[in-house]
mmCIF file of N, CA and C in Angstrom:
data_model
loop_
_atom_site.group_PDB
_atom_site.id
_atom_site.type_symbol
_atom_site.label_atom_id
_atom_site.label_comp_id
_atom_site.label_asym_id
_atom_site.label_seq_id
_atom_site.Cartn_x
_atom_site.Cartn_y
_atom_site.Cartn_z
ATOM 1 N N UNK A 1 -38.231 52.991 -9.732
ATOM 2 C CA UNK A 1 -38.320 52.558 -8.378
ATOM 3 C C UNK A 1 -37.848 53.666 -7.430
ATOM 4 N N UNK A 2 -38.199 53.521 -6.150
ATOM 5 C CA UNK A 2 -37.873 54.530 -5.172
ATOM 6 C C UNK A 2 -36.386 54.458 -4.841
ATOM 7 N N UNK A 3 -35.758 55.629 -4.814
ATOM 8 C CA UNK A 3 -34.360 55.692 -4.443
ATOM 9 C C UNK A 3 -34.122 56.861 -3.525
ATOM 10 N N UNK A 4 -33.244 56.675 -2.556
ATOM 11 C CA UNK A 4 -32.860 57.719 -1.626
ATOM 12 C C UNK A 4 -31.352 57.949 -1.752
ATOM 13 N N UNK A 5 -30.959 59.196 -1.849
ATOM 14 C CA UNK A 5 -29.536 59.532 -1.994
ATOM 15 C C UNK A 5 -29.187 60.602 -0.999
ATOM 16 N N UNK A 6 -28.206 60.309 -0.120
ATOM 17 C CA UNK A 6 -27.726 61.269 0.855
ATOM 18 C C UNK A 6 -26.521 62.022 0.277
ATOM 19 N N UNK A 7 -26.471 63.301 0.591
ATOM 20 C CA UNK A 7 -25.321 64.123 0.221
ATOM 21 C C UNK A 7 -25.055 65.128 1.305
ATOM 22 N N UNK A 8 -23.944 65.776 1.263
ATOM 23 C CA UNK A 8 -23.597 66.866 2.154
ATOM 24 C C UNK A 8 -22.680 66.533 3.322
ATOM 25 N N UNK A 9 -22.278 65.268 3.420
ATOM 26 C CA UNK A 9 -21.359 64.904 4.486
ATOM 27 C C UNK A 9 -19.974 65.498 4.270
ATOM 28 N N UNK A 10 -19.161 65.454 5.293
ATOM 29 C CA UNK A 10 -17.814 65.998 5.217
ATOM 30 C C UNK A 10 -17.138 66.012 6.545
ATOM 31 N N UNK A 11 -16.028 66.706 6.614
ATOM 32 C CA UNK A 11 -15.228 66.837 7.822
ATOM 33 C C UNK A 11 -15.281 68.244 8.359
ATOM 34 N N UNK A 12 -15.625 68.372 9.636
ATOM 35 C CA UNK A 12 -15.719 69.683 10.249
ATOM 36 C C UNK A 12 -15.049 69.648 11.633
ATOM 37 N N UNK A 13 -14.828 70.804 12.182
ATOM 38 C CA UNK A 13 -14.314 70.929 13.516
ATOM 39 C C UNK A 13 -15.450 70.948 14.531
ATOM 40 N N UNK A 14 -15.153 70.542 15.740
ATOM 41 C CA UNK A 14 -16.144 70.588 16.786
ATOM 42 C C UNK A 14 -16.716 71.996 16.962
ATOM 43 N N UNK A 15 -18.023 72.053 17.106
ATOM 44 C CA UNK A 15 -18.672 73.320 17.246
ATOM 45 C C UNK A 15 -19.233 73.895 15.953
ATOM 46 N N UNK A 16 -18.797 73.309 14.865
ATOM 47 C CA UNK A 16 -19.257 73.773 13.555
ATOM 48 C C UNK A 16 -20.581 73.146 13.147
ATOM 49 N N UNK A 17 -21.127 73.545 12.058
ATOM 50 C CA UNK A 17 -22.407 73.051 11.551
ATOM 51 C C UNK A 17 -22.263 72.399 10.198
ATOM 52 N N UNK A 18 -23.214 71.551 9.887
ATOM 53 C CA UNK A 18 -23.239 70.854 8.637
ATOM 54 C C UNK A 18 -24.673 70.489 8.309
ATOM 55 N N UNK A 19 -25.017 70.488 7.035
ATOM 56 C CA UNK A 19 -26.356 70.067 6.621
ATOM 57 C C UNK A 19 -26.260 68.947 5.618
ATOM 58 N N UNK A 20 -26.888 67.838 5.927
ATOM 59 C CA UNK A 20 -26.958 66.721 5.019
ATOM 60 C C UNK A 20 -28.324 66.663 4.376
ATOM 61 N N UNK A 21 -28.381 66.111 3.160
ATOM 62 C CA UNK A 21 -29.610 66.072 2.413
ATOM 63 C C UNK A 21 -29.998 64.659 2.018
ATOM 64 N N UNK A 22 -31.268 64.451 1.883
ATOM 65 C CA UNK A 22 -31.781 63.174 1.398
ATOM 66 C C UNK A 22 -32.745 63.438 0.266
ATOM 67 N N UNK A 23 -32.337 63.094 -0.936
ATOM 68 C CA UNK A 23 -33.189 63.302 -2.133
ATOM 69 C C UNK A 23 -33.912 62.015 -2.439
ATOM 70 N N UNK A 24 -35.232 62.092 -2.551
ATOM 71 C CA UNK A 24 -36.079 60.972 -2.838
ATOM 72 C C UNK A 24 -36.566 61.042 -4.264
ATOM 73 N N UNK A 25 -36.387 59.995 -5.005
ATOM 74 C CA UNK A 25 -36.880 59.915 -6.383
ATOM 75 C C UNK A 25 -37.766 58.689 -6.544
ATOM 76 N N UNK A 26 -38.675 58.744 -7.504
ATOM 77 C CA UNK A 26 -39.487 57.582 -7.788
ATOM 78 C C UNK A 26 -40.885 57.638 -7.215
ATOM 79 N N UNK A 27 -41.112 58.507 -6.217
ATOM 80 C CA UNK A 27 -42.396 58.613 -5.613
ATOM 81 C C UNK A 27 -42.472 59.847 -4.718
ATOM 82 N N UNK A 28 -43.627 60.486 -4.663
ATOM 83 C CA UNK A 28 -43.793 61.518 -3.635
ATOM 84 C C UNK A 28 -43.822 60.896 -2.283
ATOM 85 N N UNK A 29 -43.552 61.664 -1.247
ATOM 86 C CA UNK A 29 -43.456 61.100 0.077
ATOM 87 C C UNK A 29 -44.590 61.513 1.009
ATOM 88 N N UNK A 30 -45.690 61.976 0.431
ATOM 89 C CA UNK A 30 -46.817 62.339 1.212
ATOM 90 C C UNK A 30 -47.353 61.149 2.016
ATOM 91 N N UNK A 31 -47.537 61.320 3.318
ATOM 92 C CA UNK A 31 -48.004 60.271 4.169
ATOM 93 C C UNK A 31 -46.904 59.232 4.527
ATOM 94 N N UNK A 32 -45.677 59.530 4.232
ATOM 95 C CA UNK A 32 -44.565 58.661 4.587
ATOM 96 C C UNK A 32 -43.843 59.051 5.852
ATOM 97 N N UNK A 33 -43.177 58.079 6.435
ATOM 98 C CA UNK A 33 -42.270 58.361 7.561
ATOM 99 C C UNK A 33 -40.856 58.436 7.014
ATOM 100 N N UNK A 34 -40.187 59.538 7.324
ATOM 101 C CA UNK A 34 -38.817 59.721 6.929
ATOM 102 C C UNK A 34 -37.964 59.704 8.172
ATOM 103 N N UNK A 35 -36.778 59.144 8.067
ATOM 104 C CA UNK A 35 -35.903 59.078 9.213
ATOM 105 C C UNK A 35 -34.455 59.276 8.883
ATOM 106 N N UNK A 36 -33.723 59.849 9.847
ATOM 107 C CA UNK A 36 -32.270 59.962 9.736
ATOM 108 C C UNK A 36 -31.647 59.003 10.783
ATOM 109 N N UNK A 37 -30.690 58.263 10.351
ATOM 110 C CA UNK A 37 -29.993 57.315 11.207
ATOM 111 C C UNK A 37 -28.475 57.524 11.111
ATOM 112 N N UNK A 38 -27.742 57.024 12.035
ATOM 113 C CA UNK A 38 -26.330 57.105 11.967
ATOM 114 C C UNK A 38 -25.693 55.849 12.547
ATOM 115 N N UNK A 39 -24.516 55.541 12.066
ATOM 116 C CA UNK A 39 -23.812 54.351 12.514
ATOM 117 C C UNK A 39 -22.298 54.652 12.595
ATOM 118 N N UNK A 40 -21.765 54.575 13.742
ATOM 119 C CA UNK A 40 -20.323 54.739 13.939
ATOM 120 C C UNK A 40 -19.653 53.370 13.914
ATOM 121 N N UNK A 41 -18.374 53.333 13.618
ATOM 122 C CA UNK A 41 -17.631 52.041 13.567
ATOM 123 C C UNK A 41 -17.773 51.294 14.886
ATOM 124 N N UNK A 42 -18.136 50.020 14.816
ATOM 125 C CA UNK A 42 -18.284 49.200 16.022
ATOM 126 C C UNK A 42 -19.546 49.398 16.785
ATOM 127 N N UNK A 43 -20.432 50.235 16.283
ATOM 128 C CA UNK A 43 -21.722 50.484 16.954
ATOM 129 C C UNK A 43 -22.904 50.159 16.050
ATOM 130 N N UNK A 44 -24.039 49.965 16.638
ATOM 131 C CA UNK A 44 -25.223 49.658 15.898
ATOM 132 C C UNK A 44 -25.807 50.944 15.287
ATOM 133 N N UNK A 45 -26.536 50.739 14.228
ATOM 134 C CA UNK A 45 -27.207 51.878 13.611
ATOM 135 C C UNK A 45 -28.323 52.395 14.559
ATOM 136 N N UNK A 46 -28.370 53.704 14.753
ATOM 137 C CA UNK A 46 -29.318 54.254 15.652
ATOM 138 C C UNK A 46 -30.132 55.373 15.004
ATOM 139 N N UNK A 47 -31.372 55.519 15.460
ATOM 140 C CA UNK A 47 -32.215 56.573 14.924
ATOM 141 C C UNK A 47 -31.826 57.904 15.543
ATOM 142 N N UNK A 48 -31.708 58.905 14.690
ATOM 143 C CA UNK A 48 -31.358 60.247 15.116
ATOM 144 C C UNK A 48 -32.598 61.132 15.170
ATOM 145 N N UNK A 49 -33.411 61.056 14.154
ATOM 146 C CA UNK A 49 -34.607 61.840 14.059
ATOM 147 C C UNK A 49 -35.601 61.209 13.078
ATOM 148 N N UNK A 50 -36.886 61.457 13.312
ATOM 149 C CA UNK A 50 -37.920 60.998 12.420
ATOM 150 C C UNK A 50 -38.822 62.160 12.067
ATOM 151 N N UNK A 51 -39.472 62.052 10.904
ATOM 152 C CA UNK A 51 -40.338 63.089 10.395
ATOM 153 C C UNK A 51 -41.462 62.407 9.653
ATOM 154 N N UNK A 52 -42.685 62.645 10.110
ATOM 155 C CA UNK A 52 -43.856 62.099 9.411
ATOM 156 C C UNK A 52 -44.421 63.220 8.532
ATOM 157 N N UNK A 53 -44.403 63.008 7.224
ATOM 158 C CA UNK A 53 -44.831 64.034 6.311
ATOM 159 C C UNK A 53 -46.273 64.397 6.383
ATOM 160 N N UNK A 54 -47.110 63.420 6.842
ATOM 161 C CA UNK A 54 -48.524 63.656 6.896
ATOM 162 C C UNK A 54 -48.913 64.720 7.905
ATOM 163 N N UNK A 55 -48.248 64.765 9.009
ATOM 164 C CA UNK A 55 -48.542 65.737 10.063
ATOM 165 C C UNK A 55 -47.392 66.656 10.389
ATOM 166 N N UNK A 56 -46.258 66.422 9.733
ATOM 167 C CA UNK A 56 -45.030 67.195 9.972
ATOM 168 C C UNK A 56 -44.531 67.052 11.391
ATOM 169 N N UNK A 57 -44.882 65.959 12.018
ATOM 170 C CA UNK A 57 -44.433 65.706 13.358
ATOM 171 C C UNK A 57 -42.998 65.166 13.353
ATOM 172 N N UNK A 58 -42.172 65.687 14.240
ATOM 173 C CA UNK A 58 -40.785 65.278 14.316
ATOM 174 C C UNK A 58 -40.454 64.731 15.707
ATOM 175 N N UNK A 59 -39.425 63.910 15.761
ATOM 176 C CA UNK A 59 -38.938 63.377 17.000
ATOM 177 C C UNK A 59 -37.416 63.282 16.887
ATOM 178 N N UNK A 60 -36.715 63.640 18.002
ATOM 179 C CA UNK A 60 -35.253 63.629 17.999
ATOM 180 C C UNK A 60 -34.710 62.803 19.148
ATOM 181 N N UNK A 61 -33.604 62.174 18.876
ATOM 182 C CA UNK A 61 -32.933 61.458 19.932
ATOM 183 C C UNK A 61 -32.398 62.440 20.967
ATOM 184 N N UNK A 62 -32.335 62.007 22.211
ATOM 185 C CA UNK A 62 -31.891 62.869 23.298
ATOM 186 C C UNK A 62 -30.472 63.432 22.990
ATOM 187 N N UNK A 63 -29.645 62.626 22.399
ATOM 188 C CA UNK A 63 -28.280 63.004 22.159
ATOM 189 C C UNK A 63 -28.132 64.186 21.169
ATOM 190 N N UNK A 64 -29.167 64.422 20.365
ATOM 191 C CA UNK A 64 -29.062 65.492 19.360
ATOM 192 C C UNK A 64 -30.137 66.553 19.529
ATOM 193 N N UNK A 65 -31.026 66.376 20.453
ATOM 194 C CA UNK A 65 -32.116 67.318 20.646
ATOM 195 C C UNK A 65 -31.567 68.710 20.977
ATOM 196 N N UNK A 66 -32.090 69.694 20.265
ATOM 197 C CA UNK A 66 -31.658 71.067 20.425
ATOM 198 C C UNK A 66 -30.506 71.410 19.519
ATOM 199 N N UNK A 67 -29.872 70.452 18.889
ATOM 200 C CA UNK A 67 -28.728 70.692 18.004
ATOM 201 C C UNK A 67 -29.051 70.335 16.551
ATOM 202 N N UNK A 68 -29.877 69.309 16.347
ATOM 203 C CA UNK A 68 -30.223 68.834 15.024
ATOM 204 C C UNK A 68 -31.660 69.221 14.696
ATOM 205 N N UNK A 69 -31.938 69.501 13.449
ATOM 206 C CA UNK A 69 -33.264 69.859 13.014
ATOM 207 C C UNK A 69 -33.553 69.328 11.627
ATOM 208 N N UNK A 70 -34.753 68.760 11.456
ATOM 209 C CA UNK A 70 -35.185 68.265 10.166
ATOM 210 C C UNK A 70 -36.036 69.322 9.458
ATOM 211 N N UNK A 71 -35.877 69.413 8.165
ATOM 212 C CA UNK A 71 -36.706 70.273 7.330
ATOM 213 C C UNK A 71 -36.869 69.602 5.963
ATOM 214 N N UNK A 72 -37.752 70.148 5.157
ATOM 215 C CA UNK A 72 -37.979 69.538 3.875
ATOM 216 C C UNK A 72 -38.247 70.589 2.808
ATOM 217 N N UNK A 73 -37.946 70.223 1.597
ATOM 218 C CA UNK A 73 -38.299 71.003 0.406
ATOM 219 C C UNK A 73 -39.292 70.157 -0.342
ATOM 220 N N UNK A 74 -40.554 70.483 -0.171
ATOM 221 C CA UNK A 74 -41.618 69.654 -0.783
ATOM 222 C C UNK A 74 -41.511 69.613 -2.277
ATOM 223 N N UNK A 75 -41.209 70.720 -2.895
ATOM 224 C CA UNK A 75 -41.173 70.781 -4.368
ATOM 225 C C UNK A 75 -40.105 69.877 -4.950
ATOM 226 N N UNK A 76 -38.975 69.776 -4.243
ATOM 227 C CA UNK A 76 -37.867 68.973 -4.709
ATOM 228 C C UNK A 76 -37.818 67.581 -4.120
ATOM 229 N N UNK A 77 -38.740 67.292 -3.195
ATOM 230 C CA UNK A 77 -38.750 65.978 -2.537
ATOM 231 C C UNK A 77 -37.419 65.692 -1.826
ATOM 232 N N UNK A 78 -36.977 66.692 -1.089
ATOM 233 C CA UNK A 78 -35.704 66.564 -0.399
ATOM 234 C C UNK A 78 -35.924 66.825 1.114
ATOM 235 N N UNK A 79 -35.322 65.979 1.913
ATOM 236 C CA UNK A 79 -35.333 66.156 3.343
ATOM 237 C C UNK A 79 -33.927 66.506 3.822
ATOM 238 N N UNK A 80 -33.860 67.456 4.747
ATOM 239 C CA UNK A 80 -32.579 67.922 5.263
ATOM 240 C C UNK A 80 -32.428 67.600 6.739
ATOM 241 N N UNK A 81 -31.208 67.432 7.145
ATOM 242 C CA UNK A 81 -30.881 67.351 8.557
ATOM 243 C C UNK A 81 -29.813 68.404 8.834
ATOM 244 N N UNK A 82 -30.208 69.438 9.497
ATOM 245 C CA UNK A 82 -29.296 70.523 9.873
ATOM 246 C C UNK A 82 -28.656 70.194 11.202
ATOM 247 N N UNK A 83 -27.355 70.092 11.210
ATOM 248 C CA UNK A 83 -26.627 69.703 12.413
ATOM 249 C C UNK A 83 -25.761 70.878 12.884
ATOM 250 N N UNK A 84 -25.954 71.311 14.107
ATOM 251 C CA UNK A 84 -25.172 72.412 14.673
ATOM 252 C C UNK A 84 -24.468 71.930 15.936
ATOM 253 N N UNK A 85 -23.507 72.706 16.355
ATOM 254 C CA UNK A 85 -22.696 72.374 17.568
ATOM 255 C C UNK A 85 -22.210 70.934 17.510
ATOM 256 N N UNK A 86 -21.698 70.563 16.395
ATOM 257 C CA UNK A 86 -21.256 69.169 16.189
ATOM 258 C C UNK A 86 -20.161 68.807 17.152
ATOM 259 N N UNK A 87 -20.153 67.573 17.608
ATOM 260 C CA UNK A 87 -19.186 67.080 18.527
ATOM 261 C C UNK A 87 -18.523 65.824 17.941
ATOM 262 N N UNK A 88 -17.333 65.463 18.402
ATOM 263 C CA UNK A 88 -16.670 64.253 17.883
ATOM 264 C C UNK A 88 -17.560 63.023 17.976
ATOM 265 N N UNK A 89 -18.367 62.905 19.004
ATOM 266 C CA UNK A 89 -19.224 61.723 19.136
ATOM 267 C C UNK A 89 -20.347 61.686 18.084
ATOM 268 N N UNK A 90 -20.495 62.754 17.345
ATOM 269 C CA UNK A 90 -21.480 62.737 16.231
ATOM 270 C C UNK A 90 -20.891 62.108 14.980
ATOM 271 N N UNK A 91 -19.609 61.822 15.001
ATOM 272 C CA UNK A 91 -18.956 61.202 13.848
ATOM 273 C C UNK A 91 -19.603 59.847 13.527
ATOM 274 N N UNK A 92 -20.084 59.702 12.313
ATOM 275 C CA UNK A 92 -20.761 58.499 11.888
ATOM 276 C C UNK A 92 -21.103 58.583 10.414
ATOM 277 N N UNK A 93 -21.546 57.440 9.894
ATOM 278 C CA UNK A 93 -22.184 57.440 8.602
ATOM 279 C C UNK A 93 -23.648 57.739 8.825
ATOM 280 N N UNK A 94 -24.135 58.734 8.113
ATOM 281 C CA UNK A 94 -25.544 59.127 8.284
ATOM 282 C C UNK A 94 -26.378 58.596 7.134
ATOM 283 N N UNK A 95 -27.466 57.951 7.493
ATOM 284 C CA UNK A 95 -28.339 57.326 6.506
ATOM 285 C C UNK A 95 -29.741 57.943 6.534
ATOM 286 N N UNK A 96 -30.319 58.018 5.380
ATOM 287 C CA UNK A 96 -31.717 58.414 5.244
ATOM 288 C C UNK A 96 -32.550 57.163 4.976
ATOM 289 N N UNK A 97 -33.726 57.103 5.555
ATOM 290 C CA UNK A 97 -34.610 55.961 5.348
ATOM 291 C C UNK A 97 -36.050 56.455 5.221
ATOM 292 N N UNK A 98 -36.897 55.639 4.627
ATOM 293 C CA UNK A 98 -38.299 55.965 4.477
ATOM 294 C C UNK A 98 -39.165 54.736 4.477
ATOM 295 N N UNK A 99 -40.372 54.929 4.929
ATOM 296 C CA UNK A 99 -41.357 53.875 4.895
ATOM 297 C C UNK A 99 -42.708 54.498 4.630
ATOM 298 N N UNK A 100 -43.564 53.705 3.997
ATOM 299 C CA UNK A 100 -44.898 54.150 3.689
ATOM 300 C C UNK A 100 -45.773 53.939 4.927
ATOM 301 N N UNK A 101 -46.459 55.008 5.337
ATOM 302 C CA UNK A 101 -47.364 54.854 6.462
ATOM 303 C C UNK A 101 -47.046 55.788 7.609
ATOM 304 N N UNK A 102 -47.949 55.857 8.586
ATOM 305 C CA UNK A 102 -47.845 56.793 9.690
ATOM 306 C C UNK A 102 -47.115 56.276 10.887
ATOM 307 N N UNK A 103 -46.710 54.994 10.898
ATOM 308 C CA UNK A 103 -45.905 54.479 11.996
ATOM 309 C C UNK A 103 -44.567 55.147 11.903
ATOM 310 N N UNK A 104 -44.301 56.087 12.789
ATOM 311 C CA UNK A 104 -43.124 56.933 12.644
ATOM 312 C C UNK A 104 -42.681 57.472 14.001
ATOM 313 N N UNK A 105 -41.748 56.774 14.623
ATOM 314 C CA UNK A 105 -41.166 57.212 15.859
ATOM 315 C C UNK A 105 -39.767 56.636 15.950
ATOM 316 N N UNK A 106 -38.992 57.142 16.905
ATOM 317 C CA UNK A 106 -37.588 56.742 17.026
ATOM 318 C C UNK A 106 -37.413 55.261 17.230
ATOM 319 N N UNK A 107 -38.382 54.638 17.895
ATOM 320 C CA UNK A 107 -38.266 53.208 18.199
ATOM 321 C C UNK A 107 -38.759 52.297 17.099
ATOM 322 N N UNK A 108 -39.201 52.819 15.995
ATOM 323 C CA UNK A 108 -39.644 51.986 14.894
ATOM 324 C C UNK A 108 -38.530 51.036 14.430
ATOM 325 N N UNK A 109 -38.753 49.763 14.439
ATOM 326 C CA UNK A 109 -37.676 48.822 14.066
ATOM 327 C C UNK A 109 -37.171 49.133 12.665
ATOM 328 N N UNK A 110 -35.856 49.062 12.514
ATOM 329 C CA UNK A 110 -35.230 49.395 11.237
ATOM 330 C C UNK A 110 -35.738 48.579 10.088
ATOM 331 N N UNK A 111 -36.036 47.278 10.266
ATOM 332 C CA UNK A 111 -36.530 46.492 9.118
ATOM 333 C C UNK A 111 -37.853 46.964 8.567
ATOM 334 N N UNK A 112 -38.562 47.781 9.307
ATOM 335 C CA UNK A 112 -39.861 48.267 8.825
ATOM 336 C C UNK A 112 -39.697 49.396 7.808
ATOM 337 N N UNK A 113 -38.539 49.950 7.711
ATOM 338 C CA UNK A 113 -38.306 50.972 6.706
ATOM 339 C C UNK A 113 -38.129 50.282 5.344
ATOM 340 N N UNK A 114 -38.841 50.788 4.388
ATOM 341 C CA UNK A 114 -38.832 50.165 3.061
ATOM 342 C C UNK A 114 -37.614 50.538 2.234
ATOM 343 N N UNK A 115 -37.102 51.742 2.426
ATOM 344 C CA UNK A 115 -36.069 52.250 1.561
ATOM 345 C C UNK A 115 -34.941 52.890 2.388
ATOM 346 N N UNK A 116 -33.725 52.709 1.890
ATOM 347 C CA UNK A 116 -32.530 53.242 2.516
ATOM 348 C C UNK A 116 -31.611 53.829 1.501
ATOM 349 N N UNK A 117 -30.916 54.894 1.920
ATOM 350 C CA UNK A 117 -29.860 55.427 1.083
ATOM 351 C C UNK A 117 -28.568 54.753 1.414
ATOM 352 N N UNK A 118 -27.519 55.116 0.717
ATOM 353 C CA UNK A 118 -26.208 54.515 0.907
ATOM 354 C C UNK A 118 -25.395 55.170 1.994
ATOM 355 N N UNK A 119 -25.831 56.342 2.468
ATOM 356 C CA UNK A 119 -25.144 56.989 3.527
ATOM 357 C C UNK A 119 -24.170 58.068 3.096
ATOM 358 N N UNK A 120 -23.936 58.984 3.987
ATOM 359 C CA UNK A 120 -22.932 60.037 3.783
ATOM 360 C C UNK A 120 -22.146 60.207 5.070
ATOM 361 N N UNK A 121 -20.829 60.271 4.956
ATOM 362 C CA UNK A 121 -19.935 60.283 6.106
ATOM 363 C C UNK A 121 -19.839 61.684 6.729
ATOM 364 N N UNK A 122 -19.985 61.749 8.002
ATOM 365 C CA UNK A 122 -19.802 62.992 8.772
ATOM 366 C C UNK A 122 -18.700 62.750 9.814
ATOM 367 N N UNK A 123 -17.649 63.531 9.735
ATOM 368 C CA UNK A 123 -16.531 63.397 10.635
ATOM 369 C C UNK A 123 -16.301 64.711 11.371
ATOM 370 N N UNK A 124 -16.268 64.655 12.678
ATOM 371 C CA UNK A 124 -16.125 65.826 13.497
ATOM 372 C C UNK A 124 -14.838 65.694 14.285
ATOM 373 N N UNK A 125 -13.933 66.657 14.091
ATOM 374 C CA UNK A 125 -12.636 66.635 14.772
ATOM 375 C C UNK A 125 -12.620 67.646 15.911
ATOM 376 N N UNK A 126 -11.916 67.307 16.980
ATOM 377 C CA UNK A 126 -11.787 68.185 18.124
ATOM 378 C C UNK A 126 -10.620 69.117 17.982
#
């Protein structure tokens, strides 16, 4: 079955960088929508960035635009989220999600994603 596993989270100081990874097993992700989400304590889960593998089109939330970047390793079926200039407000549990199909934008309802990882914690200290 399809599984997503996030790794790479940790604790950093404000202004530093971190890269989190999402490894997908069980299926190739060609033509899939991949997304990064985050959820801070007491807040709803929000979309950070989306990536449609069919066209390699990406979309970023305003709060992270210019600081975060998605990339992928096709051979290893891994998606990355490179985070730079991290700020305390970026502190959250970061989740990887995927769905089959080209419907892929920041506003895509969360229930439409077929698969979710367990998350990796990112903590940014000032």
